[in-house]
């Protein structure tokens, strides 16, 4: 299998309009500057604090683990940025390694520097960095590794340079850091090694900048020196003494060895890339975008993550923190479905976050006078409670979040065929949300309505019978009934009555967004009715499908460029049989979003929303793109039946594409192959025989 397409190296220093490089393993996430020794930003799954302005729980910046500095002939790089030249920065998607080349010139002396950084997949708390140096003439040199605290909200609770009870330290040092508002803590421990010199490190006490280890040497021309950093970061969500556990894990990492950790990380990624989505016949840029979307989704999710992932994964920057690291419905709708096929253990980890917080969902329903489970609109990482910025107007009526989450549980159970998951995790969620639906609907004239609700379009005022909410409720009720039958459990007969008599607003043959829909209303072009065709697969008759597609595709230019649903337009256009329109819509609805540094898919299309900051990678967009490639274009509709019967066909791909092929996806715990060829009566799902 040919390897993934890595983005082109970026020459020179970064520009203010560009995003910093994003690196993650699903537990730790870093934004790394063009000079990677300058502190960037770090997020740690499960580590949260009080937002300084909003006073709500939000993902908190963690101490930056792999900062560094170099002193050449008495001049520190951090004090003389004008003496630093960034040659280039390159991201190797096949290995998840970021490599930056720099030069540092001072008074006739010069150091050539290469910095290689990665987050270990095998050791998910460990971040690794190697700083390689070579001087052009003998020079006095100091090299510093640092855990940086500058600009953070919070405070250190303790630090250690030695290992209590041991004659020799197990690592260079450890730190226990508390977030603002004392919401949670995280622990860090680090080990350094200078290869090429026998210089011993100096380890001064903790100061306002953090913990550091510094090596002093007389560097010789022609010799290579390598400073290696191994850092373990652990949230209190995973250990009550996270700094002590970080010491244990970083000591284990040091015992394994830097080279072995790097080798094992490469092996992990070589295995993960067996799920690469190949777009045969498509222009190379489409393959590059598919590889980038795959890379960022996989790298931002991990079975070990205690708090799911957020709208930007574990990425953040100064000007796009407005989702506060909260867990939102978009993850279950757009990211979990691809992950179920590509990395099911990571998908299970996301769903486990919801299972651990079922009581919060139950309490949320109680607070609103309802029964069952009502998951919050913006879920706090530590508790799963509602954390929307006050007054929380979106959280008042955004009822579909619970339905999106329940549907993800049903899909996971169907695809994996895991009976224990269905019994112990999916059933409590599906039955709890079905009970919530029963307490939420109103029966009128023999039909069931969901009144005063809000759909995907967040309008100023709620509407009755928002179509996405109603059809999602219907799907979840049927899923709950199916689960009950598979588990041989009784179910409330009202579920079937509600599912079969749920109002689906229509005007003629066109499914519309809600009752009293007007073509000139706020956000009227939002194509939420098309979600019933894909990915919900609501089973509208073909005449309804085509009439609804025709209506919303005609007004697509009024919506496309907005987040989330834009990525699905290519699939919807393909359902009309128009391949040229499908490619055009896919380009405008996804391709034009992929303009960030290292192919980081932006939240908003820059030409449509120039006032928005460049923010990415945005997971609803790239997840929607992957969802379309795996399920949408191949017309695969998973269920509890035989997987070979999921392919509905016929297959219509964007113009020029001959097939979509995935060498390995996971179904029922086993590897399968997907081939969706243009014009075939249906796609093929084939088990891979041992």
mmCIF file of N, CA and C in Angstrom, residues 229-278:
data_model
loop_
_atom_site.group_PDB
_atom_site.id
_atom_site.type_symbol
_atom_site.label_atom_id
_atom_site.label_comp_id
_atom_site.label_asym_id
_atom_site.label_seq_id
_atom_site.Cartn_x
_atom_site.Cartn_y
_atom_site.Cartn_z
ATOM 1 N N UNK A 229 14.129 14.834 25.168
ATOM 2 C CA UNK A 229 13.167 15.121 26.224
ATOM 3 C C UNK A 229 12.043 14.089 26.162
ATOM 4 N N UNK A 230 11.763 13.481 27.298
ATOM 5 C CA UNK A 230 10.596 12.627 27.468
ATOM 6 C C UNK A 230 9.779 13.218 28.599
ATOM 7 N N UNK A 231 8.496 13.491 28.343
ATOM 8 C CA UNK A 231 7.640 14.119 29.345
ATOM 9 C C UNK A 231 6.337 13.337 29.440
ATOM 10 N N UNK A 232 5.923 13.009 30.654
ATOM 11 C CA UNK A 232 4.620 12.382 30.888
ATOM 12 C C UNK A 232 3.685 13.412 31.494
ATOM 13 N N UNK A 233 2.471 13.514 30.923
ATOM 14 C CA UNK A 233 1.441 14.426 31.423
ATOM 15 C C UNK A 233 0.215 13.601 31.795
ATOM 16 N N UNK A 234 -0.300 13.795 33.004
ATOM 17 C CA UNK A 234 -1.419 12.989 33.492
ATOM 18 C C UNK A 234 -2.438 13.888 34.172
ATOM 19 N N UNK A 235 -3.720 13.782 33.799
ATOM 20 C CA UNK A 235 -4.765 14.564 34.478
ATOM 21 C C UNK A 235 -5.247 13.839 35.733
ATOM 22 N N UNK A 236 -5.755 14.612 36.680
ATOM 23 C CA UNK A 236 -6.313 13.996 37.886
ATOM 24 C C UNK A 236 -7.529 13.138 37.557
ATOM 25 N N UNK A 237 -8.116 13.305 36.369
ATOM 26 C CA UNK A 237 -9.209 12.429 35.946
ATOM 27 C C UNK A 237 -8.761 10.984 35.826
ATOM 28 N N UNK A 238 -7.445 10.751 35.681
ATOM 29 C CA UNK A 238 -6.924 9.394 35.535
ATOM 30 C C UNK A 238 -6.122 8.919 36.734
ATOM 31 N N UNK A 239 -5.762 9.820 37.648
ATOM 32 C CA UNK A 239 -4.996 9.414 38.837
ATOM 33 C C UNK A 239 -5.108 10.500 39.889
ATOM 34 N N UNK A 240 -5.281 10.092 41.143
ATOM 35 C CA UNK A 240 -5.459 11.077 42.221
ATOM 36 C C UNK A 240 -4.153 11.769 42.607
ATOM 37 N N UNK A 241 -3.020 11.170 42.285
ATOM 38 C CA UNK A 241 -1.711 11.816 42.480
ATOM 39 C C UNK A 241 -1.007 11.832 41.123
ATOM 40 N N UNK A 242 -1.459 12.686 40.232
ATOM 41 C CA UNK A 242 -0.988 12.592 38.851
ATOM 42 C C UNK A 242 0.501 12.866 38.679
ATOM 43 N N UNK A 243 1.100 13.697 39.535
ATOM 44 C CA UNK A 243 2.535 13.948 39.394
ATOM 45 C C UNK A 243 3.352 12.711 39.763
ATOM 46 N N UNK A 244 2.925 11.980 40.794
ATOM 47 C CA UNK A 244 3.646 10.769 41.170
ATOM 48 C C UNK A 244 3.495 9.691 40.095
ATOM 49 N N UNK A 245 2.298 9.580 39.542
ATOM 50 C CA UNK A 245 2.113 8.607 38.462
ATOM 51 C C UNK A 245 2.892 9.015 37.222
ATOM 52 N N UNK A 246 3.019 10.311 36.980
ATOM 53 C CA UNK A 246 3.828 10.776 35.850
ATOM 54 C C UNK A 246 5.286 10.378 36.029
ATOM 55 N N UNK A 247 5.782 10.426 37.276
ATOM 56 C CA UNK A 247 7.154 9.986 37.537
ATOM 57 C C UNK A 247 7.300 8.517 37.164
ATOM 58 N N UNK A 248 6.337 7.711 37.577
ATOM 59 C CA UNK A 248 6.415 6.277 37.278
ATOM 60 C C UNK A 248 6.442 6.030 35.771
ATOM 61 N N UNK A 249 5.569 6.742 35.056
ATOM 62 C CA UNK A 249 5.450 6.474 33.625
ATOM 63 C C UNK A 249 6.602 7.050 32.818
ATOM 64 N N UNK A 250 7.133 8.190 33.229
ATOM 65 C CA UNK A 250 8.266 8.724 32.474
ATOM 66 C C UNK A 250 9.529 7.919 32.771
ATOM 67 N N UNK A 251 9.633 7.377 34.003
ATOM 68 C CA UNK A 251 10.765 6.501 34.306
ATOM 69 C C UNK A 251 10.683 5.231 33.466
ATOM 70 N N UNK A 252 9.465 4.713 33.286
ATOM 71 C CA UNK A 252 9.285 3.549 32.421
ATOM 72 C C UNK A 252 9.654 3.896 30.979
ATOM 73 N N UNK A 253 9.244 5.098 30.534
ATOM 74 C CA UNK A 253 9.580 5.518 29.171
ATOM 75 C C UNK A 253 11.089 5.613 28.991
ATOM 76 N N UNK A 254 11.776 6.153 30.005
ATOM 77 C CA UNK A 254 13.236 6.254 29.917
ATOM 78 C C UNK A 254 13.865 4.871 29.861
ATOM 79 N N UNK A 255 13.291 3.921 30.595
ATOM 80 C CA UNK A 255 13.815 2.557 30.583
ATOM 81 C C UNK A 255 13.594 1.909 29.217
ATOM 82 N N UNK A 256 12.451 2.176 28.610
ATOM 83 C CA UNK A 256 12.209 1.662 27.255
ATOM 84 C C UNK A 256 13.202 2.269 26.280
ATOM 85 N N UNK A 257 13.451 3.559 26.428
ATOM 86 C CA UNK A 257 14.421 4.240 25.588
ATOM 87 C C UNK A 257 13.783 5.054 24.485
ATOM 88 N N UNK A 258 14.362 6.216 24.207
ATOM 89 C CA UNK A 258 13.821 7.142 23.216
ATOM 90 C C UNK A 258 13.687 6.482 21.849
ATOM 91 N N UNK A 259 14.741 5.785 21.421
ATOM 92 C CA UNK A 259 14.716 5.198 20.081
ATOM 93 C C UNK A 259 13.637 4.135 19.952
ATOM 94 N N UNK A 260 13.442 3.350 20.997
ATOM 95 C CA UNK A 260 12.424 2.303 20.946
ATOM 96 C C UNK A 260 11.028 2.900 20.957
ATOM 97 N N UNK A 261 10.822 3.938 21.767
ATOM 98 C CA UNK A 261 9.513 4.600 21.768
ATOM 99 C C UNK A 261 9.208 5.167 20.393
ATOM 100 N N UNK A 262 10.214 5.763 19.767
ATOM 101 C CA UNK A 262 10.005 6.302 18.421
ATOM 102 C C UNK A 262 9.696 5.190 17.426
ATOM 103 N N UNK A 263 10.440 4.092 17.522
ATOM 104 C CA UNK A 263 10.207 2.962 16.628
ATOM 105 C C UNK A 263 8.800 2.400 16.825
ATOM 106 N N UNK A 264 8.376 2.254 18.080
ATOM 107 C CA UNK A 264 7.053 1.701 18.354
ATOM 108 C C UNK A 264 5.939 2.650 17.909
ATOM 109 N N UNK A 265 6.182 3.950 18.043
ATOM 110 C CA UNK A 265 5.192 4.919 17.580
ATOM 111 C C UNK A 265 5.015 4.816 16.064
ATOM 112 N N UNK A 266 6.124 4.653 15.366
ATOM 113 C CA UNK A 266 6.044 4.493 13.910
ATOM 114 C C UNK A 266 5.294 3.213 13.535
ATOM 115 N N UNK A 267 5.504 2.161 14.315
ATOM 116 C CA UNK A 267 4.800 0.908 14.055
ATOM 117 C C UNK A 267 3.299 1.068 14.290
ATOM 118 N N UNK A 268 2.933 1.807 15.343
ATOM 119 C CA UNK A 268 1.513 2.065 15.598
ATOM 120 C C UNK A 268 0.873 2.781 14.423
ATOM 121 N N UNK A 269 1.565 3.796 13.900
ATOM 122 C CA UNK A 269 1.003 4.558 12.791
ATOM 123 C C UNK A 269 0.984 3.749 11.493
ATOM 124 N N UNK A 270 1.975 2.883 11.315
ATOM 125 C CA UNK A 270 1.949 2.023 10.128
ATOM 126 C C UNK A 270 0.714 1.130 10.154
ATOM 127 N N UNK A 271 0.345 0.651 11.340
ATOM 128 C CA UNK A 271 -0.860 -0.168 11.450
ATOM 129 C C UNK A 271 -2.116 0.678 11.254
ATOM 130 N N UNK A 272 -2.152 1.877 11.848
ATOM 131 C CA UNK A 272 -3.327 2.734 11.707
ATOM 132 C C UNK A 272 -3.574 3.111 10.253
ATOM 133 N N UNK A 273 -2.505 3.306 9.495
ATOM 134 C CA UNK A 273 -2.670 3.712 8.100
ATOM 135 C C UNK A 273 -3.180 2.586 7.210
ATOM 136 N N UNK A 274 -3.358 1.382 7.753
ATOM 137 C CA UNK A 274 -4.016 0.329 6.979
ATOM 138 C C UNK A 274 -5.478 0.692 6.710
ATOM 139 N N UNK A 275 -5.997 1.635 7.480
ATOM 140 C CA UNK A 275 -7.351 2.121 7.252
ATOM 141 C C UNK A 275 -7.418 3.318 6.321
ATOM 142 N N UNK A 276 -6.334 3.607 5.622
ATOM 143 C CA UNK A 276 -6.317 4.750 4.709
ATOM 144 C C UNK A 276 -7.427 4.660 3.669
ATOM 145 N N UNK A 277 -8.080 5.766 3.412
ATOM 146 C CA UNK A 277 -9.168 5.831 2.431
ATOM 147 C C UNK A 277 -8.573 6.258 1.095
ATOM 148 N N UNK A 278 -8.557 5.366 0.129
ATOM 149 C CA UNK A 278 -7.967 5.644 -1.179
ATOM 150 C C UNK A 278 -9.052 6.095 -2.150
#
